[in-house]
Tab-separated table of C-alpha atoms in Angstrom:
chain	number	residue	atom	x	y	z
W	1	UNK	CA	70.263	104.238	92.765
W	2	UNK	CA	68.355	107.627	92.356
W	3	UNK	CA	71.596	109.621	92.389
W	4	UNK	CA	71.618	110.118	88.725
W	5	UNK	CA	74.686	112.684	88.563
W	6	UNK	CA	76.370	109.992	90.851
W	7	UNK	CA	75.113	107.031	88.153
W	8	UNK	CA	76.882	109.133	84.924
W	9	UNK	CA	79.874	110.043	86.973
W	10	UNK	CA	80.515	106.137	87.605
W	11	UNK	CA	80.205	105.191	84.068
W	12	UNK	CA	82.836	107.653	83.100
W	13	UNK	CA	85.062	105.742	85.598
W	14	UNK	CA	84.496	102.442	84.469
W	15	UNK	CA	84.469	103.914	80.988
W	16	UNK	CA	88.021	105.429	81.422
W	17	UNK	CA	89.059	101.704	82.506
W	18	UNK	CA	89.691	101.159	78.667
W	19	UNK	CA	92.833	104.002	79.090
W	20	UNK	CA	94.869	101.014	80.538
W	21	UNK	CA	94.316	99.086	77.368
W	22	UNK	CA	95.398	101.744	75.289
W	23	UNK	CA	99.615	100.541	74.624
W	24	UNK	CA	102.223	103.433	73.599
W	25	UNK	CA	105.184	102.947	71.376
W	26	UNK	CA	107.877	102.907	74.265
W	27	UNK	CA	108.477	100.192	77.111
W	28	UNK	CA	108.404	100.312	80.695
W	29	UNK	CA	111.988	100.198	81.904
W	30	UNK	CA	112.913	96.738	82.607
W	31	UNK	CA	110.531	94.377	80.581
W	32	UNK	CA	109.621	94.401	77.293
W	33	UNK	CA	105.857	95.130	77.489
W	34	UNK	CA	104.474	98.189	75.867
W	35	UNK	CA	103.822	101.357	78.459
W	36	UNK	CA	99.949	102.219	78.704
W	37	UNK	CA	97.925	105.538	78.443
W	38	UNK	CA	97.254	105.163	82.037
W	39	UNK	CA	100.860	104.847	83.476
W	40	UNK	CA	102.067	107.503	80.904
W	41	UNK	CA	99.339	109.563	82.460
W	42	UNK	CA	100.533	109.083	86.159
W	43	UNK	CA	103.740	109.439	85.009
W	44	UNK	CA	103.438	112.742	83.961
W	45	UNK	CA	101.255	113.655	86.952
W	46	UNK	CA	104.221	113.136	89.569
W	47	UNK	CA	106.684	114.617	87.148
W	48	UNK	CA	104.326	118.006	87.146
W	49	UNK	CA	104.584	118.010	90.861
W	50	UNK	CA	108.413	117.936	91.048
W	51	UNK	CA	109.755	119.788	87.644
W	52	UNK	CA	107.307	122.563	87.813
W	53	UNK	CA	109.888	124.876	89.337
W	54	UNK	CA	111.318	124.258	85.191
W	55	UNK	CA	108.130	125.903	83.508
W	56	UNK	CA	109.642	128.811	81.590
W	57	UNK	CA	106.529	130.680	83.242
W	58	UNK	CA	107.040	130.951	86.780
W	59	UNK	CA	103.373	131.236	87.741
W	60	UNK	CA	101.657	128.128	86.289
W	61	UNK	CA	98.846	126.931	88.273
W	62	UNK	CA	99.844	123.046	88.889
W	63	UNK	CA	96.297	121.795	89.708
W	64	UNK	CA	95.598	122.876	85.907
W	65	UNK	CA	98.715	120.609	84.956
W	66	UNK	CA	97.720	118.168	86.705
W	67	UNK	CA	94.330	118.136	85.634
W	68	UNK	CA	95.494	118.528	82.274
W	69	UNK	CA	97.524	115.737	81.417
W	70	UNK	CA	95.872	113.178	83.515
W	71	UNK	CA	92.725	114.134	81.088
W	72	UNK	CA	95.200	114.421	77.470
W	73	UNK	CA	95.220	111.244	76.421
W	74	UNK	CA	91.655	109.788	77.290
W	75	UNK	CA	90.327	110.669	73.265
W	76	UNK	CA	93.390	107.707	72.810
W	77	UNK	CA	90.311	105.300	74.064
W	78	UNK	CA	88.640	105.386	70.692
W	79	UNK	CA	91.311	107.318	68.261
W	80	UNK	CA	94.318	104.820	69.821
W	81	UNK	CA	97.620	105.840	70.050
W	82	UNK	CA	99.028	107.945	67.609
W	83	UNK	CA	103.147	107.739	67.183
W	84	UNK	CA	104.330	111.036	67.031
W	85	UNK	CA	107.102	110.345	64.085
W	86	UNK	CA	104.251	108.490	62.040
W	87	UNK	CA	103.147	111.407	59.446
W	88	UNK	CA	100.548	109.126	57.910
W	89	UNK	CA	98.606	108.422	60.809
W	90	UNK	CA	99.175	112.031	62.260
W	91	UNK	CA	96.853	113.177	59.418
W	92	UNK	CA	93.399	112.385	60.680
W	93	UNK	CA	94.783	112.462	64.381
W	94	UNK	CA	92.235	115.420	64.897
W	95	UNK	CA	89.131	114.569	63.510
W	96	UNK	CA	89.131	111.227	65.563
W	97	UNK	CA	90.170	112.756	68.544
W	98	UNK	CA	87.556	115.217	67.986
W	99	UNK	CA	85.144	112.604	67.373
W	100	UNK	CA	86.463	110.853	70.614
W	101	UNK	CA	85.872	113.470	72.480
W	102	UNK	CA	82.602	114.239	71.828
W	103	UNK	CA	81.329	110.453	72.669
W	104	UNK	CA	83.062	109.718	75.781
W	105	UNK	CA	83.104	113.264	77.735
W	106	UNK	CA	79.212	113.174	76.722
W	107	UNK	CA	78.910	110.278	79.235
W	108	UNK	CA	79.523	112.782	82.364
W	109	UNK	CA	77.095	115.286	83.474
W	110	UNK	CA	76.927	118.434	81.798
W	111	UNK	CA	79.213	120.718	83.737
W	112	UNK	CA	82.100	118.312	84.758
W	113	UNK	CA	81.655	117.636	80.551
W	114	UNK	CA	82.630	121.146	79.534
W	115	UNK	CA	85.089	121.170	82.013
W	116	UNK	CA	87.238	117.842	80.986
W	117	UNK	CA	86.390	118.855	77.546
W	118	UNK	CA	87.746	122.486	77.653
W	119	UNK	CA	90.992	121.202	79.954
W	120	UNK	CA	91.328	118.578	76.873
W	121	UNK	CA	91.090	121.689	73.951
W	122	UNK	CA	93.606	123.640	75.930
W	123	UNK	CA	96.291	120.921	76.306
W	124	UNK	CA	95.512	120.275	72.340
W	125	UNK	CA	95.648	124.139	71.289
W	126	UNK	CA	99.110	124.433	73.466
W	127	UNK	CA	98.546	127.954	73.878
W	128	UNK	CA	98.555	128.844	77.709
W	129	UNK	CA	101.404	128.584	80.151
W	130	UNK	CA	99.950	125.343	81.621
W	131	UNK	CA	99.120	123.646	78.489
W	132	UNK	CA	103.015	124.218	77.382
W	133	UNK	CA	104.432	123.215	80.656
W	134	UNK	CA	101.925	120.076	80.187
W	135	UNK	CA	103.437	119.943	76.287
W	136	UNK	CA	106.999	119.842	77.289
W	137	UNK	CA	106.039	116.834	80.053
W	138	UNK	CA	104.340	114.805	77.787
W	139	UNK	CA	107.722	114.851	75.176
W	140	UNK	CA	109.773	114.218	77.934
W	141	UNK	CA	108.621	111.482	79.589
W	142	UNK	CA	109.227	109.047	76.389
W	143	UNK	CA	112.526	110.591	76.049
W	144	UNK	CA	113.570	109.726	79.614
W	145	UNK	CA	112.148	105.811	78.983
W	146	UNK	CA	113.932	105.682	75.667
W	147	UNK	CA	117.147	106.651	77.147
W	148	UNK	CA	116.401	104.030	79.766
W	149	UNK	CA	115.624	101.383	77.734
W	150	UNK	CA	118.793	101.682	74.970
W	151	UNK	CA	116.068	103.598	72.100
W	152	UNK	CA	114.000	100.840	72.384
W	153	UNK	CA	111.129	103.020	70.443
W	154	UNK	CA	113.970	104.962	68.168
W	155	UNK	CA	114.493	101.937	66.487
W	156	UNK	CA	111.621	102.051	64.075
W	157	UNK	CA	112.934	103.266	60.584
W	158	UNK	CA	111.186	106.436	60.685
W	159	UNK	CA	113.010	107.732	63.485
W	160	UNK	CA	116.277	109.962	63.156
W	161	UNK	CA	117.836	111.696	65.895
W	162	UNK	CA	116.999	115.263	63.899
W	163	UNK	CA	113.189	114.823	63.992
W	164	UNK	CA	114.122	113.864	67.921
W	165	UNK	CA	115.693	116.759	68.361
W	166	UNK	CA	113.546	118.862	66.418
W	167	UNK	CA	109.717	117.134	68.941
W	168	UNK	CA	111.705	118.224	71.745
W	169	UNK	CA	113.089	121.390	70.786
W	170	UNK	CA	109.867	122.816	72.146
W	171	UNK	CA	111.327	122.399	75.511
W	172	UNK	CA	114.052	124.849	74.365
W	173	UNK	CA	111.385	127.864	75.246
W	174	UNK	CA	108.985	126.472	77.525
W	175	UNK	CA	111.743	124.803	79.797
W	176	UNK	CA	115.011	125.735	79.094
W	177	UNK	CA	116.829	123.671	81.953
W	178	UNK	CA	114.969	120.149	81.002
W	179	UNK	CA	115.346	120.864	77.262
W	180	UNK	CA	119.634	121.740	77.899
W	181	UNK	CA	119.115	117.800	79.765
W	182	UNK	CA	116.887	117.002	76.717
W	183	UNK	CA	119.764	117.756	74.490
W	184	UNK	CA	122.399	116.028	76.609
W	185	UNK	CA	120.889	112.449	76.843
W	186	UNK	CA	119.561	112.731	73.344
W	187	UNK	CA	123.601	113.919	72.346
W	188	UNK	CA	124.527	110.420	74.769
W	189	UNK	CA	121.942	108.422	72.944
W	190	UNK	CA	123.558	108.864	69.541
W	191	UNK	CA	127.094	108.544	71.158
W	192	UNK	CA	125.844	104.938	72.520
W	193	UNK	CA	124.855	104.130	69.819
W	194	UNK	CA	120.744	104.046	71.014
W	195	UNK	CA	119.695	106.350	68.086
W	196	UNK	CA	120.385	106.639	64.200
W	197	UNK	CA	122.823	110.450	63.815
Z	1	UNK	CA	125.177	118.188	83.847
Z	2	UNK	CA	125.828	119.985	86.506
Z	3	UNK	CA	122.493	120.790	87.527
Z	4	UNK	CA	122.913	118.475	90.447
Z	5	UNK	CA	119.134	119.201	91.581
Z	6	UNK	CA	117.594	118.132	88.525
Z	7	UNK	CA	119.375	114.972	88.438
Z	8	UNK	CA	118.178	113.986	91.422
Z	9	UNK	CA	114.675	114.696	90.372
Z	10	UNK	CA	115.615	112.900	87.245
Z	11	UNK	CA	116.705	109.631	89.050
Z	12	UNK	CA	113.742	109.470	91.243
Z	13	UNK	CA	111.554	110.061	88.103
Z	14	UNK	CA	112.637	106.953	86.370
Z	15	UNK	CA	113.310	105.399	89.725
Z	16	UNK	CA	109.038	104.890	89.858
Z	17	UNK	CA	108.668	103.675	86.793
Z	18	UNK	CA	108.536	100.130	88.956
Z	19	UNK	CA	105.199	101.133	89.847
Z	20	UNK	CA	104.131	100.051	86.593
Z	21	UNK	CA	105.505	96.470	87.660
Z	22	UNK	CA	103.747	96.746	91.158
Z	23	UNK	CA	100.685	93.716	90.454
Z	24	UNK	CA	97.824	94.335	92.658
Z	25	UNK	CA	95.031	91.785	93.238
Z	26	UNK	CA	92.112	92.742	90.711
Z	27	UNK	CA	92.435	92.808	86.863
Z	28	UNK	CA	91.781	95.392	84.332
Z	29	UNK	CA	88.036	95.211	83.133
Z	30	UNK	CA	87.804	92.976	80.046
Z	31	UNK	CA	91.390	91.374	80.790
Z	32	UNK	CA	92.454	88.742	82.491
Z	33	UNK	CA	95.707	90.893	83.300
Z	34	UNK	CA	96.468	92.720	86.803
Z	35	UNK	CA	95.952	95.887	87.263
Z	36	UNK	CA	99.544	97.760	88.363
Z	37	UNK	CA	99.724	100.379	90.720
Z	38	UNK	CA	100.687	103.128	88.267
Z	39	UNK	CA	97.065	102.455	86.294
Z	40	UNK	CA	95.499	102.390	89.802
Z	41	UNK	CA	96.793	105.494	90.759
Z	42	UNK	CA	95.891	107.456	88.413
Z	43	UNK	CA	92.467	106.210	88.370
Z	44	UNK	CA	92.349	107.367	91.823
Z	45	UNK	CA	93.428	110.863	90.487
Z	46	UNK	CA	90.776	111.377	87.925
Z	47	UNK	CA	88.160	110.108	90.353
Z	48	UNK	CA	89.669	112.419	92.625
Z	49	UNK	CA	88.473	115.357	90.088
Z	50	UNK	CA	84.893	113.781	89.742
Z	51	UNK	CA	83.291	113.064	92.984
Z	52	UNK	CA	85.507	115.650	95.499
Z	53	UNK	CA	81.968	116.810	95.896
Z	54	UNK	CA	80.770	113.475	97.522
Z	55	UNK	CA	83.533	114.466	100.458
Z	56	UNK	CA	82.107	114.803	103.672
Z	57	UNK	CA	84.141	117.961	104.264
Z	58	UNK	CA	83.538	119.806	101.719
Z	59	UNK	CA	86.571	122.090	101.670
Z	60	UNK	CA	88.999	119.955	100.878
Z	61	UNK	CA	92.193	120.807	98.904
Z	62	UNK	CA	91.747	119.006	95.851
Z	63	UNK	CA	95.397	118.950	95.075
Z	64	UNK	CA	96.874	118.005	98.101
Z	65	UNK	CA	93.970	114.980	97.278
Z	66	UNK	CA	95.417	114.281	93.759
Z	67	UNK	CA	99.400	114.660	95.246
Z	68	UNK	CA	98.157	112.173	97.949
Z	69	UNK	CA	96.619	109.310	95.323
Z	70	UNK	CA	99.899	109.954	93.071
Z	71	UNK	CA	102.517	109.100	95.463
Z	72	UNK	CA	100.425	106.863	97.968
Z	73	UNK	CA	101.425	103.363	96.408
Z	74	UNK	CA	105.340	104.430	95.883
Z	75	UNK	CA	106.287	102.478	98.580
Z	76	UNK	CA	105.077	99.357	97.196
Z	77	UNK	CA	107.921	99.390	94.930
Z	78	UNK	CA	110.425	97.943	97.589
Z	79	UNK	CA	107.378	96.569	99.916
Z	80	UNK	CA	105.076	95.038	97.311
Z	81	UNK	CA	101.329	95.374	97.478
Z	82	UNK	CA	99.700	93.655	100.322
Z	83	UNK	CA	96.344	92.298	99.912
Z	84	UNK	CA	93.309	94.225	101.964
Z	85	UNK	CA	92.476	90.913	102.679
Z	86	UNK	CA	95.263	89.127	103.834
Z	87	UNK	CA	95.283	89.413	108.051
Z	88	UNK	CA	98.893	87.708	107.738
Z	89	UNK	CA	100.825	89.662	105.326
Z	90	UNK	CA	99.151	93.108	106.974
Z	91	UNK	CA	101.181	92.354	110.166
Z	92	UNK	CA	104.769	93.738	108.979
Z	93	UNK	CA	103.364	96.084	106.272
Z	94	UNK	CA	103.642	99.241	108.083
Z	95	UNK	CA	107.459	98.371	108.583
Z	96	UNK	CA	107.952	97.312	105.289
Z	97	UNK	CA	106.865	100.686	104.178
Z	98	UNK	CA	108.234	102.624	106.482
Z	99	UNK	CA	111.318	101.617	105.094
Z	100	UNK	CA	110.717	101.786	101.381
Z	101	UNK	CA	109.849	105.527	101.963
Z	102	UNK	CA	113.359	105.835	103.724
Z	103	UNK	CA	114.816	104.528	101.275
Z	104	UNK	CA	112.769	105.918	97.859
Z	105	UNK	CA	112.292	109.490	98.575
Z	106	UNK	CA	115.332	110.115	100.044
Z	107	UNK	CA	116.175	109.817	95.782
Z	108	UNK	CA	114.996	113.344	95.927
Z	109	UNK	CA	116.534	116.677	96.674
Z	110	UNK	CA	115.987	117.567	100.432
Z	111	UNK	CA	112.782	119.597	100.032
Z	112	UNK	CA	110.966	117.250	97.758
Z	113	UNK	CA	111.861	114.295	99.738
Z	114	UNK	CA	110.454	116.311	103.022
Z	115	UNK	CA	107.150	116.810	100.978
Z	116	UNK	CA	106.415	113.310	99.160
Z	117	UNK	CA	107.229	111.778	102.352
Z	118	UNK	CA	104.840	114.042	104.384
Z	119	UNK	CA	101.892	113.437	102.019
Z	120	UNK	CA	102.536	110.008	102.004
Z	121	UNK	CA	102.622	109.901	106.360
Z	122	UNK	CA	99.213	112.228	106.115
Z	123	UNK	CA	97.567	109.690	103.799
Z	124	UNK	CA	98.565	106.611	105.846
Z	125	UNK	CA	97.915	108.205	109.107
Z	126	UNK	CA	94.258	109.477	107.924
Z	127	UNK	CA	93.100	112.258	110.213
Z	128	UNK	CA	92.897	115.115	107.553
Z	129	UNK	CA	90.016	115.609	105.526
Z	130	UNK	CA	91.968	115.207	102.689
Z	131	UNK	CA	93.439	111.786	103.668
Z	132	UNK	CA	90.387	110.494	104.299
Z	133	UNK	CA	88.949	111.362	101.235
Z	134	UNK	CA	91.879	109.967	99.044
Z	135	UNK	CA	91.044	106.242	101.123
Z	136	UNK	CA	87.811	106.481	100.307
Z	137	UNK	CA	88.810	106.423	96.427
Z	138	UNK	CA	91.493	103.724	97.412
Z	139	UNK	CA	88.448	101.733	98.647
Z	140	UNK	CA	85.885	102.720	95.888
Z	141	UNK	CA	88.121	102.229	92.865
Z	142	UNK	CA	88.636	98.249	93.375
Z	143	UNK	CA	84.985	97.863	94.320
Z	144	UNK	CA	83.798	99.271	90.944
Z	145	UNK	CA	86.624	96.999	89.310
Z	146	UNK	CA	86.031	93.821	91.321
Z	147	UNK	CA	81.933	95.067	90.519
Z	148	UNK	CA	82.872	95.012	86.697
Z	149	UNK	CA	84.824	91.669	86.371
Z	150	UNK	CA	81.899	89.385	88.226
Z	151	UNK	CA	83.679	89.977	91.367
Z	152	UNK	CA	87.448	88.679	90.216
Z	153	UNK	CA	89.625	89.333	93.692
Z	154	UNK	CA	86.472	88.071	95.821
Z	155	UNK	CA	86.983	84.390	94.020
Z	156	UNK	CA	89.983	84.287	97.194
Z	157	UNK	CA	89.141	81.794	100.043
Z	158	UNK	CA	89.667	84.994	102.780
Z	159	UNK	CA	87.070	87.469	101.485
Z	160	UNK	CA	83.513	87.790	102.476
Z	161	UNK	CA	81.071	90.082	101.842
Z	162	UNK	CA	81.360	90.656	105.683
Z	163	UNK	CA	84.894	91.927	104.851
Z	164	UNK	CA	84.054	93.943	102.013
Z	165	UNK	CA	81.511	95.946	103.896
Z	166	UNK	CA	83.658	96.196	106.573
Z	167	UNK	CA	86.343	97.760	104.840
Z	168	UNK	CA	84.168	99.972	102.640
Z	169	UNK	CA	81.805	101.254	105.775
Z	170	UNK	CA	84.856	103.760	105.836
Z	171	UNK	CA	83.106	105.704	103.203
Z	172	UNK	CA	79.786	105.951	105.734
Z	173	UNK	CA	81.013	109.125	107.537
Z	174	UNK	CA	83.709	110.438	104.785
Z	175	UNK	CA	81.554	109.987	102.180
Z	176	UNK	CA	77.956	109.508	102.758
Z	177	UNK	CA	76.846	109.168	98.826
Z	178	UNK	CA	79.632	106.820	98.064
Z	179	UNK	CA	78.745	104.622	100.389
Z	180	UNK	CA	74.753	104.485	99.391
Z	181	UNK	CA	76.391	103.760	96.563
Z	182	UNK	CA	78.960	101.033	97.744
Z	183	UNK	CA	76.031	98.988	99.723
Z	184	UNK	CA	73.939	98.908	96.666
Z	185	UNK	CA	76.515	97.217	94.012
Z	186	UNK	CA	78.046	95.057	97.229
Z	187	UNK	CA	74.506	93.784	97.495
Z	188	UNK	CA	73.732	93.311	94.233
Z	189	UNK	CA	77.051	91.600	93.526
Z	190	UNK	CA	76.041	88.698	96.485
Z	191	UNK	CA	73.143	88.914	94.479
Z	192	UNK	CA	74.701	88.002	91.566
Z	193	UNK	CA	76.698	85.972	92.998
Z	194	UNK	CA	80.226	87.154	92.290
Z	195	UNK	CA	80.532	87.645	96.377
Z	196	UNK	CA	79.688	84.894	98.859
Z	197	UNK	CA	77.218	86.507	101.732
């Protein structure tokens, strides 16, 4: 093949396989295997196309979500999966994501590079509408399989229902209808008996 | 809650996490585990952002491309996945998931439902542009994964390379460099012999 832009586009897609190896704390509803990057990712890709009407900014430009988180979590391929109550590991989350980044978006050709890795920097810098709509997906989407699956991932001993509260608090601005849910099933979850008070 | 709208939305959101339980045929490269539909899907997205410039018409509407490859399996929850392959099974699929969709999106508030069900009757009636684009990703995507795992799904008594072209000479008109592309590792892989000719 002589379509060289075609040949480093193709390795990035067999590449990006490796996202489906890549296991989260939480479950998928139902069984009691660990959720992937890859699911997460679609996941949060369908729940951008229906909740976006929620975005505290009226005017986000979907495609961007979209694009956004089905991109945020490839840097997991070499950095894994950090958990988001694990302070330890949370240290160095950034220089090997960094790192990440650099080796795998290098694979692509140069433009479609800067692009993934610029719609990767935004979701991590959290600053524009569409990176904080993207933000406020990416916390609730665990929160909706944890209530689904009796805390399965609450369990762990660093988990309290304050530092739940407190990760999806960000919803409070961004989205304020999903984070008065947020507080509702997280309020049921203690009740139930699914997370510690 | 009272926000009646939302909970709809809700419901249908963890409704599809079954598409993470949805097997199809090939594995994950490097596994000897399925691939689910979720993982496929969203593979189909990010290839969606990659090669939209390999479409034969090249206006297409990216997003309605991505919302196509998002939702285009859902069905699949009630009707299962039915093997490309498979002449038998293919007979009843159409009614199968006909009536998955009733059933599925109507989870939805009215206006959602109306939309997920239309993008998923454009992609399985593919006339638009943008349909036809999103099957030739739907055909692409297992080739380079049945090309990466020494030809894993081909090892079944029904498929021939005769098949394989036949179902991937879709990409001829829709996506002329694709399908350079598709020839060339179908070749090679008879060549290799992870395909019988």
């Amino acid at each position: 093949m002589k379509n060289d832009r075609l040949m480093k586009q193709i390795r990035f897609i067999i590449e990006i396989d490796r996202l489906k190896k890549v296991f989260r704390r939480n479950i998928v509803i139902g069984t009691i295997r660990n959720e992937n990057d890859a699911e997460h990712s679609w996941h949060l890709t369908i729940m951008a196309m229906l909740l976006s009407e929620y975005s505290a900014d009226r005017n986000i430009d979907i495609l961007k979500v979209i694009r956004m988180v089905t991109v945020h979590d490839l840097v997991e391929i070499d950095a894994g999966d950090t958990f988001c109550y694990d302070d330890k590991a949370n240290e160095d989350k950034a220089e090997r994501e960094e790192k990440a980044a650099n080796r795998l978006f290098a694979i692509l050709p140069e433009d479609q590079s800067e692009e993934i890795f610029s719609l990767w920097r935004e979701f991590e810098e959290g600053e524009t509408p569409e990176a904080k709509f993207a933000s406020c997906l990416d916390r609730l989407q665990p929160l909706l399989l944890n209530y689904s699956t009796e805390g399965y991932t609450w369990q762990s001993p660093e988990v309290t229902s304050e530092k739940v509260l407190n990760r999806n608090r960000f919803l409070e601005k961004n989205a304020p209808e999903l984070w008065e849910y947020a507080k509702e099933i997280i309020e049921d979850s203690i009740n139930k008996g699914f997370l510690r008070r």
